[in-house]
């Protein structure tokens, strides 16, 4: 593992205007519509005009056959900086990283970071076959269980290796549902009991219904701009203390018991100038509860294999111990394609800039947000993370 | 297009593959498990690709694997996005760490030892005819035909109804008897007008579960009649009809088949084509749609179509020049048949024997393949689910020469 050069900090750039387009299970709208509505809300929320936005970073799977460039014509926007980041659950943080540097370097003044995807009745089934060459050749012909099957392998392995129980995963899901009940845009609005979790129908052993995210349609977005611009506009903002991304980490591991965060966490904390104990809340990429465990471990909140014990120790509610996925996470809000990679970021921006929709985390100063994505064969290839800070930190 | 199959086809597992991945299918068609191994650094690759994951070399020849490894995780899929698997849910799959390096996602026996357990991975053709991996616990005997998930990857004759198109030969009789021995519930044995004069036929006809069936592949009406009578009952069709010694058919220039100049005349060549090529075409026209008319009914249903070809179909054997040419024509047609049968889930199996030890290969030197050994090879192909079988030493020798360099083989054969 090579030493990572310390990189320039992000002190002069900030995140503003957290926007969530309420999710729907299925939609007849295109991804273009979701992206457009997100942009419209960014404009309204920031008080800028459409013409003030001169950069855009888009994460989307279902925009196809278009890419971000097609969207500029659809939306009538002229840009001097454009990026399309089809990295699924890592799209948000990777978009953030690119946009921060673009604004710092002066390549753009205001970058709209948007994750937007639609979900037609048949989208999910169709996306499985088109996701990757490896998936088509070496996953789909084996039962066509999709990501559920991939994470079933991981979950069963983790349970055997580290003694996690169904109740441990259930506790996370139930706690996140409690958080979701305070968040108006969550698709799941009913309380979940541990017994309901345990008794739910089998999807892919040992995963049952409430272990699996629900694919849906929606959008998440925020703006990146210079701190002085945000201050001039009077916009509440949050700062970025450090970020990381890592692709295809540990390729020789037989099964993905750790992500690239293990390689980057030291740099992540030292650049941010904080310790794991300084983090006031964590937003994991929770497509399945086992991934939350792995991220809790890999981001240094407990040692590898101590995840189950960690779960038993904490409440995970926004006002309890170790607040986690404070809007309910994907497991309760829904997984809106690439927007899912923005969910934790946007929720953290709201939490740290006093624009809460969900129950606030009291006196929160630092958030850790993780992104994870792109299972092209047997493991998620992208791991990303960002430490966000309150304006005065 | 040679077939007009009925519109309602059975659900099949996902068949789309990249070109690189078809290397797995090509090996599985022969009953082998191969992965790409880098010719420069030796790294074993999976999933299939075009560039070595270790050293970026593009020299990745498909290489035989022992398949030994450990099943490190498993799941049973209860909710599938695919119709084939949804109809067959729950479906058990595993993740195997191969001793050679890569992690594989594989099918598992529906009932078998739980992870973690040592396994041997093999490659099979699934119901779509594409190569897939199957991991078997090494300490267990898994009989594929008895396994709910794996039985559709093979074409075991057990409990099946079989048509052998020509019972008047030693090969046909050996095939019929071994199908019975393998558990076939019914064997129709095709014959010409007067089977009673052919040795062995009377004994065969007397066996239980055997029915003699008039069938002349050179006569479209005869083939149509058979298709109408039994076509929708046949699970396995074995087309073994071959042109026999030129007793009265050949131009009389030679007692054995021959080349263009010294051997048979046009009449003999036409007769060979009439059986080997046009006979197959007539069968395909009539039996193909008849067999697959119940294709979507689910098992039991038609599962296999076996063509007795010849190793001479790969490269012409000049002493039997017109025979070779007719077998080459049949091979080409069988590829079309295979493509058109695939949506129905019926596997087309081609058998490429060298010289068979029968009366009309008397002049050929040893080694020759006994009718019994040939029939055994056909049974083996059905039970193992392979698509191309090259039984016997001569066929194996020719195949390796042909795979090495077809042009060199052509020169060797013309020596």
XYZ file of C-alpha atoms in Angstrom, chain A residues 124-125 128 133-134 136-145 148-149 152-153 156-157 160 201-206 251-255 377-379, chain B residues 14 16-18 21 46-49 53 72-82 85 91 93-95 97 103-107 115-116 132-133:
72
model
C -34.824 -3.287 -12.967
C -35.039 -6.563 -14.817
C -29.545 -6.564 -14.884
C -20.118 -7.815 -19.621
C -19.005 -9.831 -16.593
C -23.970 -11.011 -18.447
C -21.344 -13.731 -18.911
C -20.771 -14.953 -15.380
C -23.602 -13.899 -13.037
C -26.928 -13.688 -14.834
C -26.880 -17.309 -16.123
C -26.676 -18.481 -12.505
C -30.182 -17.983 -11.193
C -30.551 -14.323 -12.213
C -30.915 -13.233 -8.618
C -29.729 -9.817 -3.929
C -27.758 -12.972 -4.721
C -26.570 -13.003 0.005
C -23.123 -14.558 -0.548
C -23.808 -15.562 4.680
C -20.022 -15.436 4.609
C -20.234 -17.453 9.402
C -40.346 -13.644 2.881
C -37.107 -15.181 1.678
C -35.429 -13.474 -1.255
C -32.005 -15.179 -1.398
C -30.857 -17.017 1.741
C -30.151 -15.557 4.229
C -8.815 -7.588 -6.141
C -7.284 -10.792 -4.800
C -9.587 -11.111 -1.795
C -11.642 -14.265 -2.391
C -14.805 -12.454 -1.336
C -19.103 -9.319 -11.180
C -18.699 -10.548 -7.605
C -17.925 -7.347 -5.673
C -30.071 -16.265 -20.143
C -26.282 -13.867 -24.113
C -22.509 -14.122 -23.898
C -19.537 -12.047 -24.984
C -17.030 -16.109 -22.761
C -12.215 -15.431 -14.757
C -14.675 -14.069 -15.842
C -13.467 -14.459 -19.439
C -11.789 -11.422 -20.915
C -5.639 -9.042 -15.378
C -16.838 -20.354 0.295
C -20.408 -19.046 0.204
C -23.776 -20.133 -1.081
C -27.284 -18.858 -1.441
C -30.615 -20.135 -2.627
C -32.339 -17.670 -4.903
C -36.047 -17.524 -4.179
C -36.775 -14.429 -6.240
C -35.337 -14.405 -9.736
C -35.659 -11.799 -12.455
C -35.596 -14.487 -15.133
C -35.288 -19.596 -12.932
C -32.322 -22.190 -7.158
C -25.843 -21.208 -6.368
C -22.401 -20.842 -4.872
C -19.236 -18.822 -4.815
C -12.550 -19.952 -4.668
C -13.486 -16.664 -7.599
C -16.297 -18.307 -9.572
C -20.056 -18.051 -9.295
C -21.420 -21.530 -10.003
C -24.521 -23.641 -10.022
C -20.377 -24.099 2.463
C -17.573 -24.218 3.389
C -21.981 -22.754 -17.264
C -20.030 -23.807 -14.194
